[in-house]
Coordinates of C-alpha atoms and ligand atoms in Angstrom, one line a residue:
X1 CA -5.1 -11.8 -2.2
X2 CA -7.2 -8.8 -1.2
X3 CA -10.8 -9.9 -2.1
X4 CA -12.7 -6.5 -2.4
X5 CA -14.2 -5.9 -5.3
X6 CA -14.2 -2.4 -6.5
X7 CA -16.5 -0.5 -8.5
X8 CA -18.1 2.8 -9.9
X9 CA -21.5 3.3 -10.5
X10 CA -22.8 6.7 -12.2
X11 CA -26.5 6.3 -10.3
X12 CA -26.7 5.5 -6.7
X13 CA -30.2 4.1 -7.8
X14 CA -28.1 1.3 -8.9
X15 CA -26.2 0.6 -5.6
X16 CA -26.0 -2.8 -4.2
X17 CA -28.8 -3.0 -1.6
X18 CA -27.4 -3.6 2.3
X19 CA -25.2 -1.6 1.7
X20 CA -23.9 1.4 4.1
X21 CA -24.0 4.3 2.4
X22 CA -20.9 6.8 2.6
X23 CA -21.4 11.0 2.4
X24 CA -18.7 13.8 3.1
X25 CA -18.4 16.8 4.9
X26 CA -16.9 19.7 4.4
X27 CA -15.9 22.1 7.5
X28 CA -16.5 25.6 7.0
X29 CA -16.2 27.7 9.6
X30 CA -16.9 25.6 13.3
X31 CA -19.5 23.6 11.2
X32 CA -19.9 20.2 9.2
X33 CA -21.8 20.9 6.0
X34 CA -22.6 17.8 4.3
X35 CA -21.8 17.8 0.5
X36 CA -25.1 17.4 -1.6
X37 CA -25.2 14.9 -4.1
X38 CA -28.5 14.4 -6.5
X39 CA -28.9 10.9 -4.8
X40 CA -28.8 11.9 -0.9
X41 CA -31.1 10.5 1.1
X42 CA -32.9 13.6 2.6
X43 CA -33.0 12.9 6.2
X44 CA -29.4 13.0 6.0
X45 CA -29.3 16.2 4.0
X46 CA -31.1 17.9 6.9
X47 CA -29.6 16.3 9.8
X48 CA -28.1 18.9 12.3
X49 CA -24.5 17.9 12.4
X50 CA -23.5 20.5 14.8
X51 CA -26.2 18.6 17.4
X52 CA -24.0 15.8 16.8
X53 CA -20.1 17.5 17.4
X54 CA -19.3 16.3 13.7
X55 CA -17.3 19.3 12.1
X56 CA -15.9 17.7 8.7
X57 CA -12.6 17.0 10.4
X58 CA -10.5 15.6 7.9
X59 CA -10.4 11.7 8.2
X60 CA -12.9 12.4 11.2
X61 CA -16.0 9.7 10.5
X62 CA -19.8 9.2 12.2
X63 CA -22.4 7.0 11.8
X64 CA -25.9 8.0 11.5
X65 CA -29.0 5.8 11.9
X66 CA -32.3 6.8 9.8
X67 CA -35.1 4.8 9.8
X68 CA -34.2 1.5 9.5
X69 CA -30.7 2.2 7.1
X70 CA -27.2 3.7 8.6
X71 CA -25.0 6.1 7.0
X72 CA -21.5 6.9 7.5
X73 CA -20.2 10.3 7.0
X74 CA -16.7 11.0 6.4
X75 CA -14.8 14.8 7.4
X76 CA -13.0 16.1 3.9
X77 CA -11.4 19.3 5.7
X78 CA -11.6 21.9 3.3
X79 CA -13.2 19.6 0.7
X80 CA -10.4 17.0 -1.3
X81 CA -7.9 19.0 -3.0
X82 CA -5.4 16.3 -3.9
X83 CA -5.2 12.8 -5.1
X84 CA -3.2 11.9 -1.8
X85 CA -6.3 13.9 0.4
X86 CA -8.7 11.1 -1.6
X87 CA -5.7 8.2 -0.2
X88 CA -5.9 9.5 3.3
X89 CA -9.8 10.2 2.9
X90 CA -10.0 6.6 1.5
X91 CA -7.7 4.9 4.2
X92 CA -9.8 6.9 7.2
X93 CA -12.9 5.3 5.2
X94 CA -11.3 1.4 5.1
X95 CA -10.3 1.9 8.4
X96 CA -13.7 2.4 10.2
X97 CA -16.2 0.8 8.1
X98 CA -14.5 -2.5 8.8
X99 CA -17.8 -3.4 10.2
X100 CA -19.6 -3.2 7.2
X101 CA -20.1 -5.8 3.8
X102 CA -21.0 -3.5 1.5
X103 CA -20.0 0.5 1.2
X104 CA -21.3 2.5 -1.2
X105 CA -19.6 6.3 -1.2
X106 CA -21.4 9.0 -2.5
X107 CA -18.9 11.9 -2.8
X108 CA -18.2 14.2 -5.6
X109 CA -14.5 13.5 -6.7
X110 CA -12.3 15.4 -9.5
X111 CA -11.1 13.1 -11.3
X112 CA -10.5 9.4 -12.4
X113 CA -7.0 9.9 -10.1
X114 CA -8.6 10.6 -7.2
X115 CA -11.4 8.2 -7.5
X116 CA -8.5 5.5 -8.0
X117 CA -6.7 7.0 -5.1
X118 CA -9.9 6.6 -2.8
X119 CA -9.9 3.1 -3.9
X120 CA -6.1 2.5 -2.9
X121 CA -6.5 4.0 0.4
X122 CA -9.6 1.5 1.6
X123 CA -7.2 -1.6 -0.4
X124 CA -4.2 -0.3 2.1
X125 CA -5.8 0.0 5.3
X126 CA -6.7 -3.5 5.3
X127 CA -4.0 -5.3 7.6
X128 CA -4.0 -7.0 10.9
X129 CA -1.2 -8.7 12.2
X130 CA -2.5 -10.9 14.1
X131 CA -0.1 -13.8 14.3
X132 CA 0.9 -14.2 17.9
X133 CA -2.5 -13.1 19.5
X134 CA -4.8 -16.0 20.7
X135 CA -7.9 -14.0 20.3
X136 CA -7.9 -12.8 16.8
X137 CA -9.8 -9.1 16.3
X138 CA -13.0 -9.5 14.0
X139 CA -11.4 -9.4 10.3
X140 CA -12.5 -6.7 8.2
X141 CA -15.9 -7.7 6.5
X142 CA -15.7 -5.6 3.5
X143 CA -16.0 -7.3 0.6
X144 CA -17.9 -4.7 -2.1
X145 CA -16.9 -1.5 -2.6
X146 CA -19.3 1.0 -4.5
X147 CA -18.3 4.2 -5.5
X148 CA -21.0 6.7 -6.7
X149 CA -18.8 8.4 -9.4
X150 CA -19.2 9.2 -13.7
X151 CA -15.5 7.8 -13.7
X152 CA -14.4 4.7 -15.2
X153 CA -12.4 2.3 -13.7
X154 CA -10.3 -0.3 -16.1
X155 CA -10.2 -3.8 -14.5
X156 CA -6.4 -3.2 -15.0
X157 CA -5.7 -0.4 -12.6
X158 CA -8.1 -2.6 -10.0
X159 CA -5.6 -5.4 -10.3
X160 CA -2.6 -3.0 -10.0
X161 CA -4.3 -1.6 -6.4
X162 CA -4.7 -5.2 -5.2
X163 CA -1.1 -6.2 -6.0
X164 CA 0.1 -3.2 -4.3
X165 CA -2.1 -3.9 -1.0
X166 CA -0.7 -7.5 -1.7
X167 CA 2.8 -6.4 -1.7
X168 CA 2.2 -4.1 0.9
X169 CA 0.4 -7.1 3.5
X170 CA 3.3 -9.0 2.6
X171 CA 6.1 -6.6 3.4
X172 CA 4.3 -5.3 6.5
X173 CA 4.3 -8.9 7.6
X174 CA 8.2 -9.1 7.4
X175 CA 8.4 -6.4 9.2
X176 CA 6.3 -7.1 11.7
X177 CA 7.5 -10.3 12.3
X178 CA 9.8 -10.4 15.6
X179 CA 13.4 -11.7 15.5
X180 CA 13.1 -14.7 17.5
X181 CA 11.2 -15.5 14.2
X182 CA 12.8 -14.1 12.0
X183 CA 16.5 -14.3 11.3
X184 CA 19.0 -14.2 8.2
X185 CA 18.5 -17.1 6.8
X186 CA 14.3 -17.0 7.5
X187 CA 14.0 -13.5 5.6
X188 CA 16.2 -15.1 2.6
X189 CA 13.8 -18.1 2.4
X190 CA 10.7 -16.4 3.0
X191 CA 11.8 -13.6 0.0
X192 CA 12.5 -16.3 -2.1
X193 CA 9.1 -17.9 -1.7
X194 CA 7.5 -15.4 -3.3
X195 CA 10.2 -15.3 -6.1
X196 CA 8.5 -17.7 -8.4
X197 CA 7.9 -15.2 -11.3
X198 CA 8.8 -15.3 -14.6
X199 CA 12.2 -13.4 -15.7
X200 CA 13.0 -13.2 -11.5
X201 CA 16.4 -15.3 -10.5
X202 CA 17.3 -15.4 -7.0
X203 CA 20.5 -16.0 -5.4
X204 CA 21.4 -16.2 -1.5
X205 CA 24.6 -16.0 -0.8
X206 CA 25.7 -17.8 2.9
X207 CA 29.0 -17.1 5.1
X208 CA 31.1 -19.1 2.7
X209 CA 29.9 -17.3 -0.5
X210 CA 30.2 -14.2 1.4
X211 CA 33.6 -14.8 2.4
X212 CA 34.3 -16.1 -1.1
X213 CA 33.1 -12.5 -2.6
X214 CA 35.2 -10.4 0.0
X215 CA 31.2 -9.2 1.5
X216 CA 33.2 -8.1 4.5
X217 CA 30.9 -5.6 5.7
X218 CA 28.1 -7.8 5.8
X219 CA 30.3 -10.7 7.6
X220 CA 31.5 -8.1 10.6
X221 CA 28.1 -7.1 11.4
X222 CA 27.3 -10.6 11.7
X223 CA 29.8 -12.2 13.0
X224 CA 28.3 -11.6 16.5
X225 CA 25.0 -14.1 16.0
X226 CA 24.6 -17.9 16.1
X227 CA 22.6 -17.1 13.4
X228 CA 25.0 -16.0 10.2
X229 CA 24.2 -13.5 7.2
X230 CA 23.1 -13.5 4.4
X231 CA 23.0 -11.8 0.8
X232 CA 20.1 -12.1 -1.1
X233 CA 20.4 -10.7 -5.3
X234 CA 17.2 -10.7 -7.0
X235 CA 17.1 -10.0 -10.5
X236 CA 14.4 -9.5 -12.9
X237 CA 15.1 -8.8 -16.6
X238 CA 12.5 -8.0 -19.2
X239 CA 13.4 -8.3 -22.8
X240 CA 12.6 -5.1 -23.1
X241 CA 14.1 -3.2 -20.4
X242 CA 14.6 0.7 -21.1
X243 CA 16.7 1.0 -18.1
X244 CA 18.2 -0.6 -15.2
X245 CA 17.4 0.3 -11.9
X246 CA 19.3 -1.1 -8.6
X247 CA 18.3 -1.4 -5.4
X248 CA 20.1 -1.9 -2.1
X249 CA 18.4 -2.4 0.9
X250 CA 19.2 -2.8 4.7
X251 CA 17.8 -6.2 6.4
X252 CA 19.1 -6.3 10.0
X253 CA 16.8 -8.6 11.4
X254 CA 17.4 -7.3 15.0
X255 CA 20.0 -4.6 16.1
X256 CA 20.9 -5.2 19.3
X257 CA 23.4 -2.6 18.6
X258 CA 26.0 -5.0 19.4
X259 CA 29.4 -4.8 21.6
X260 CA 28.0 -0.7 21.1
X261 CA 25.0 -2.1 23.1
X262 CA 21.7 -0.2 22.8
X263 CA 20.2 1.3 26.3
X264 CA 16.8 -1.0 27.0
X265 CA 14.4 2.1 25.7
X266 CA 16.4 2.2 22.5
X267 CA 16.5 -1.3 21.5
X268 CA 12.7 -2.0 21.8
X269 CA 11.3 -1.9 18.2
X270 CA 14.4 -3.1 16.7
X271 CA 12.9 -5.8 14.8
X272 CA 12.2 -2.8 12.3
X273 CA 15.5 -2.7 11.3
X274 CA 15.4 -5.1 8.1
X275 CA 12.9 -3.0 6.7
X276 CA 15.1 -1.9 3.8
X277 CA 15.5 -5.1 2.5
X278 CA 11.9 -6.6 2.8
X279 CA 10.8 -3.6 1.1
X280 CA 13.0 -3.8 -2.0
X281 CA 13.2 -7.4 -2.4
X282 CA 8.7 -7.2 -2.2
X283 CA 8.8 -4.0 -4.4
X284 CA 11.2 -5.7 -6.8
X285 CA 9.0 -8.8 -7.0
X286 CA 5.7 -6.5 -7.7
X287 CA 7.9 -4.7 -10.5
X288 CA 8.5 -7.8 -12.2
X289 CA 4.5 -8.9 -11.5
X290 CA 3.6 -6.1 -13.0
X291 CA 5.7 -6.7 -16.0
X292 CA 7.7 -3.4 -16.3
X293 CA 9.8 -2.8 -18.8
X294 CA 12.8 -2.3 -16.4
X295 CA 15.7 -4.6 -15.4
X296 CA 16.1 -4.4 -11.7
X297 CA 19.1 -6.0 -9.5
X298 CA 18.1 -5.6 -5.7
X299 CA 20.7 -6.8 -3.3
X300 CA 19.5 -6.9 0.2
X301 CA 22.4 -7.2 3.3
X302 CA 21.1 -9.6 6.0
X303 CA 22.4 -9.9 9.6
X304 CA 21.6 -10.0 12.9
X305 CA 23.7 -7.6 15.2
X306 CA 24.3 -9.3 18.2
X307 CA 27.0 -8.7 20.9
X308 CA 29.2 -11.9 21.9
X309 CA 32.6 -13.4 22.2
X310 CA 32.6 -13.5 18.2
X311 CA 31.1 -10.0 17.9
X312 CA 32.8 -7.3 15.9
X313 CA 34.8 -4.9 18.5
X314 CA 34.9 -1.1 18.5
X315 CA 38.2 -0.2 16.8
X316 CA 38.4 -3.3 14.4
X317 CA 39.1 -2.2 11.2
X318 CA 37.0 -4.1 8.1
X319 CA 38.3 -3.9 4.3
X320 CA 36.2 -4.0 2.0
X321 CA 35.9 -5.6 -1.4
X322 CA 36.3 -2.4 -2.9
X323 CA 40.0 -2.2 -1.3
X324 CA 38.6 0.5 1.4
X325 CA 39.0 0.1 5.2
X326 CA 36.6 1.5 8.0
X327 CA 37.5 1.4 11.3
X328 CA 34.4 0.5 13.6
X329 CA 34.1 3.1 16.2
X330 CA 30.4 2.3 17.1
X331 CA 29.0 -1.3 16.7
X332 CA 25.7 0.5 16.5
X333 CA 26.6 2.1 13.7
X334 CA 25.9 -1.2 11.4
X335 CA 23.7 -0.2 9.1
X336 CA 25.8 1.5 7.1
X337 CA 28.8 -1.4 7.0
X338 CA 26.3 -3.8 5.6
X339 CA 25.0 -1.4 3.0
X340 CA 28.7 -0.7 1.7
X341 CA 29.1 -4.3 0.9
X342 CA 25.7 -4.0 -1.2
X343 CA 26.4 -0.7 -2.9
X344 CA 29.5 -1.8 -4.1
X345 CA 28.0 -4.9 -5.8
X346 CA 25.4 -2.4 -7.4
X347 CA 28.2 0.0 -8.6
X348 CA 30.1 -3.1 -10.2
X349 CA 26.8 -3.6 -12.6
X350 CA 26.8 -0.1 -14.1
X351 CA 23.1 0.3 -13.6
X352 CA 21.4 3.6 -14.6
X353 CA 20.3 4.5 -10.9
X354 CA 20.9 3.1 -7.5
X355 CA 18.5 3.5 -4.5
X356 CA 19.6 2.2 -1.3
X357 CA 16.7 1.9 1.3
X358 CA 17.7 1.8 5.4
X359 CA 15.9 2.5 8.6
X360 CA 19.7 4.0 9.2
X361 CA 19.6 6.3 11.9
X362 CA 17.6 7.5 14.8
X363 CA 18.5 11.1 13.9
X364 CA 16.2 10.9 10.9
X365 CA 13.2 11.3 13.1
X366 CA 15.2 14.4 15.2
X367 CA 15.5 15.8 11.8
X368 CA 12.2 15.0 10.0
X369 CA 9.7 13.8 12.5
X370 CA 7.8 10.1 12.2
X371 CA 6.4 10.7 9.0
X372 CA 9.0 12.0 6.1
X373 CA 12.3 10.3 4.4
X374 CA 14.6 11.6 4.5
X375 CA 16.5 11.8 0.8
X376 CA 19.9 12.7 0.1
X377 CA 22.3 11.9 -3.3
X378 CA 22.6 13.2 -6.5
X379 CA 20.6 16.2 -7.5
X380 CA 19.4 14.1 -10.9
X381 CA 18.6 10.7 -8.8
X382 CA 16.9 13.0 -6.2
X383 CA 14.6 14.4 -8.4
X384 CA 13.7 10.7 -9.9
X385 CA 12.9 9.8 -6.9
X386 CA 11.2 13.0 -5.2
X387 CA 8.8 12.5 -8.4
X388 CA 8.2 9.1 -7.9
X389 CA 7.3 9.6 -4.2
X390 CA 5.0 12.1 -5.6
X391 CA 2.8 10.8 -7.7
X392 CA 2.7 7.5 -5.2
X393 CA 1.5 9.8 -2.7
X394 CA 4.6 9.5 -0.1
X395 CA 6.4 11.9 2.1
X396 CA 10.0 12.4 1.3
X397 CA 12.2 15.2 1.8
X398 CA 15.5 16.3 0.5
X399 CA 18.2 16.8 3.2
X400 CA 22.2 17.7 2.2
X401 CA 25.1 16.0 1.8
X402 CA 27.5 18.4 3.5
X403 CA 31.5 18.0 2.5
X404 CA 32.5 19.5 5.8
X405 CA 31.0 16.7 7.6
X406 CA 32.7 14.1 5.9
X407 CA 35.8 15.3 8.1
X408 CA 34.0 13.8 11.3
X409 CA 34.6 10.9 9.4
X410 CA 38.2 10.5 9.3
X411 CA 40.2 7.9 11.2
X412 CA 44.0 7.4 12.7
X413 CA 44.2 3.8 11.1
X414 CA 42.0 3.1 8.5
X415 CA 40.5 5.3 5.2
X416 CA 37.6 6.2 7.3
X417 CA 35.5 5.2 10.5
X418 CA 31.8 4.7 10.9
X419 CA 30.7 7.2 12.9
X420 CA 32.4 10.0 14.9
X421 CA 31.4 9.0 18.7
X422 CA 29.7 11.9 20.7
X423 CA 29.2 14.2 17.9
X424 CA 25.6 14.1 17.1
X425 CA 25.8 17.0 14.4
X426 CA 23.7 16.1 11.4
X427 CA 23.6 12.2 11.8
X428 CA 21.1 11.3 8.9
X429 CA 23.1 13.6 6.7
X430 CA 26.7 11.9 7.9
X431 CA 25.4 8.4 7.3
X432 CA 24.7 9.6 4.0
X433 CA 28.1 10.8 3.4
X434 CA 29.5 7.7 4.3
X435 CA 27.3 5.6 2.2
X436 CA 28.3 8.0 -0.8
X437 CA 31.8 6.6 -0.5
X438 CA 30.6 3.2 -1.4
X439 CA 29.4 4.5 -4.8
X440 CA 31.1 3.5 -7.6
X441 CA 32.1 5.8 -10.8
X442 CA 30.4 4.9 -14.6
X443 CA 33.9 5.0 -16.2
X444 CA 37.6 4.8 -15.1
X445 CA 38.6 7.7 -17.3
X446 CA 36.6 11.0 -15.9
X447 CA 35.8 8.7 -12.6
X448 CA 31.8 10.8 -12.6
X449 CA 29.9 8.7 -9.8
X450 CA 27.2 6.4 -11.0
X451 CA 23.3 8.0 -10.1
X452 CA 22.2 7.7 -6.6
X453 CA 20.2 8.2 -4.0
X454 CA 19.8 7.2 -0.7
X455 CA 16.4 6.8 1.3
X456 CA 16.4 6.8 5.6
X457 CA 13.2 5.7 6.4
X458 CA 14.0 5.0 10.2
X459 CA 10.7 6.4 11.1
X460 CA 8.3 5.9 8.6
X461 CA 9.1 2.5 8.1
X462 CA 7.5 1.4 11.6
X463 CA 4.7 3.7 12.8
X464 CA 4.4 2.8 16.8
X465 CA 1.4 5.4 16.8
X466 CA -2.0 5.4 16.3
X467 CA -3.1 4.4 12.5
X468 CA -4.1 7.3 10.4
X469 CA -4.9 8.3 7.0
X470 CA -4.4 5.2 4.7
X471 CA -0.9 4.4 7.1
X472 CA -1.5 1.4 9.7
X473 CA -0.1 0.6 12.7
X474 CA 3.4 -1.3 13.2
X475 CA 5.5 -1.7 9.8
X476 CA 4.0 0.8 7.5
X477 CA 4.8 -0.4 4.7
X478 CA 6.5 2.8 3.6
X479 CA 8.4 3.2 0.1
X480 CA 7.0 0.5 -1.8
X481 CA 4.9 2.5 -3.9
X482 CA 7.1 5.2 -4.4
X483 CA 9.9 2.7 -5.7
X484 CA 7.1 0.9 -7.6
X485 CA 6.2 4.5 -9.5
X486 CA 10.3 5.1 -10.2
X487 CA 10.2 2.0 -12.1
X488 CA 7.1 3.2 -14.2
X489 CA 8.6 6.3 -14.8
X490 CA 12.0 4.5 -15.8
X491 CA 10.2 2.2 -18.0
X492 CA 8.7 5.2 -19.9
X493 CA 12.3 6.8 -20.7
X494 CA 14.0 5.7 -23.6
X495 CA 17.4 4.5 -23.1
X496 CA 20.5 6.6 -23.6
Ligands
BES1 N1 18.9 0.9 13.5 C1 19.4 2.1 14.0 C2 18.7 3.3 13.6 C3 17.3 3.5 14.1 C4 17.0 4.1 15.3 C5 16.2 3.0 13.4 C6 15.8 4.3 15.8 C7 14.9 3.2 13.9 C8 14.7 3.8 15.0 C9 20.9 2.2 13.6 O1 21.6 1.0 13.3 C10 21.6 2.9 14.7 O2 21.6 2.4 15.7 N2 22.1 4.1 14.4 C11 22.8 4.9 15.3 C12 24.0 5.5 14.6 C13 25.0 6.2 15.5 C14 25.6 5.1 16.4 C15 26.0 6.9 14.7 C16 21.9 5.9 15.8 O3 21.1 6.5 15.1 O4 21.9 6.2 17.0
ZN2 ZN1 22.4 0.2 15.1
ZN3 ZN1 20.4 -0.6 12.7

């Protein structure tokens, strides 16, 4: 459990002692001009920044010695103008100070939001995974966090930042984890660890119940490992549950690409791909933690796509449970045959919303760059979910669902194939498409598709640059909050 303890004091007079004391600063123009508070110690109020290069950068942070005390300044940019600038602002803060036992931060802040936001991003950025190195780094010493501030801070929202760091730590470690590791069966035991909560029930379902349950989709993609799939349902229902929120997730615990085989550039990093699933199984589990009044069925599709003798060919055809067929033109193309199998298990509940959650395809970061979602479905389920991501402070962005791409998608022998091979036109969008044909309808009789969006996260999920803002290295982490905040703002609707 993340130890800090966090704080707000209204006069730096009543800081902890030893403590490294935090100031901002603002860029105007080609200077750093450090923000005044009534406490400032006043060798730092007239120290000549521009002597030192320190402009105000944002996330940009210097020490400065006087006497015998240090101080840290941190660049705000143009000053904070957002609850996710005080995140980032926050995360740059956790992420350099690491050093240090005690901070104490002396900048002016808006609002009870941001100063919570601040908090969240120093909570976030703690995360080493450290795990297969013999020398460990130094961990991070930080164990008091003071912020100079006339806002109060309920002991409540503290324990819902260090549950989300929590949940965060123990998704990233998932993720992180490499696939000799970490296969089916490992990410279904290792979920259902942390299951023990009250109202959470977990099934895993192996080959035999897959079979038994027509999860075809799921079996096909793993038919090619030693090391079978799985199914994992988790399901947490509150007595009072105002809606019913399901979640589908991709958990491909390496994609090797398959008989399809990935080029050796493309496949490194590929232990990224079960993303989807570790992050809705963990964010369903801090739901239920949390005690929101939402019921929530997450079903996450585990396999490992491997080529071999027993490996799923290109051009063998795969029926669904639903009755559909797919001919498999690319092997590669596996995410979206193992999210079929777990939308249609959604759709046959009837829930209010579904959210399906995939590091699908590479063309999301052609499209959107290594930092955004991509989000496509419904126009009501998009704007759920645009909101959510919102007020958690996480970049999503709303791509199409064009019809006349669908065409790309139809085959000589089956309903359907998985991917039309060589034409590279809209990928993220035709992944989408197909995905949408696993969506089931709310009634037989007008046949109006049940709510839902779909989430690629193929780049943010894993970020293989530096760390920056309140986002680490390696698995990010990416989406749990924002799914976290759509159950809060579910929880607040009343039902139909
Ligand atoms: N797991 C990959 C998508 C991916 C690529 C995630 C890069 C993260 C980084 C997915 O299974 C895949 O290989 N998709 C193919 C689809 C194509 C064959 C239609 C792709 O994007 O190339
Ligand atoms: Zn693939
Ligand atoms: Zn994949």
């Amino acid at each position: 459990m993340t130890s800090i303890s966090f704080k707000t004091i209204a006069d730096s007079a009543k800081a902890p002692g030893n403590s490294i004391v935090i100031y901002g600063v603002t860029s105007e123009g080609d200077s750093g001009v450090i923000l005044r508070s009534p406490f400032i110690d006043k060798a730092i109020a007239s120290a000549d920044l521009n002597s030192l290069n320190f402009r105000g950068k944002t996330e940009s942070t210097t020490r400065l010695i006087s006497g015998s005390q240090t101080f840290g300044l941190v660049g705000l940019g143009r000053g904070i103008s957002s609850v996710s600038q005080a995140r980032e602002i926050g995360g740059a803060i956790g992420r350099s100070f690491k050093d240090q036992k005690s901070l104490v931060i002396d900048i002016p802040l808006a609002s009870t939001e941001e100063a919570l936001a601040l908090f969240e991003g120093i909570a976030f950025v703690q995360y080493e995974f450290s795990k297969y190195k013999s020398s460990k780094e130094t961990p991070s010493k930080i164990s008091t966090v003071t912020l100079v501030s006339q806002f109060k801070i309920s002991a409540a929202q503290i324990r819902k930042i260090k549950l989300l760091a929590d949940t965060l730590n123990s998704t990233r470690d998932l993720i992180n984890t490499p696939g000799n590791d970490l296969y089916p069966a490992k990410l279904a035991e290792l979920i259902a660890l942390d299951a023990k909560i009250p109202n959470v029930k977990i099934e895993i379902w192996d080959e035999k119940k897959l079979a038994k349950e027509k999860c075809n989709g799921i079996l096909a993609v793993g038919s090619g490992s030693v090391r079978g799939p799985r199914l994992v349902k988790i399901t947490y229902s509150p007595a009072n549950a105002k809606a019913h929120l399901a979640l589908v997730g991709k958990g491909i615990t390496f994609d090797t690409g398959g008989i399809s085989l990935k080029p050796a550039t493309g496949i490194l990093g590929m232990k990224y791909d079960m993303a989807g699933a570790a992050t809705v199984g963990q964010a369903t589990l801090a739901i239920a933690k949390l005690g929101l009044p939402v019921k929530v069925t997450a079903f996450l599709c585990i396999a490992e796509n491997m080529p071999s003798g027993s490996a799923t060919r290109p051009n063998d055809v795969v029926t669904f449970r639903n009755g559909k067929t797919v001919e498999i033109t690319n092997t590669d193309a596996e995410g979206r045959i193992v999210m079929a199998d777990g939308l249609i298990l959604a759709s046959e509940l009837k829930p209010d919303l579904i959210v399906d959650l995939a590091t699908l395809t590479g063309a999301a970061r052609v499209a959107l760059g290594n930092r955004y979602t991509g989000l496509m479905g419904d126009d009501a389920s998009v704007e759920l979910v645009k909101s959510a991501a919102q007020s958690a402070g996480e970049l999503v962005w709303h791509m199409p669902l064009p019809e006349e791409l669908f065409e790309l998608l139809q085959s000589d022998v089956a309903d359907m194939m998985n991917s039309r091979v060589g034409n590279p036109a809209g990928g993220m969008l035709v992944a989408g498409l197909f995905l949408r044909e696993f969506v089931g309808v709310k009634n037989t009789k007008d046949k109006t598709s049940l709510n839902w969006a779909h989430l690629d996260f193929a780049t943010a999920a894993n970020n293989d640059l530096a760390a920056y803002g309140s986002t680490v290295k390696g698995a990010t982490g990416s989406m749990i909050r924002t799914l976290v905040s759509l159950a809060e703002q579910l929880g607040t609707k009343t039902k139909k």
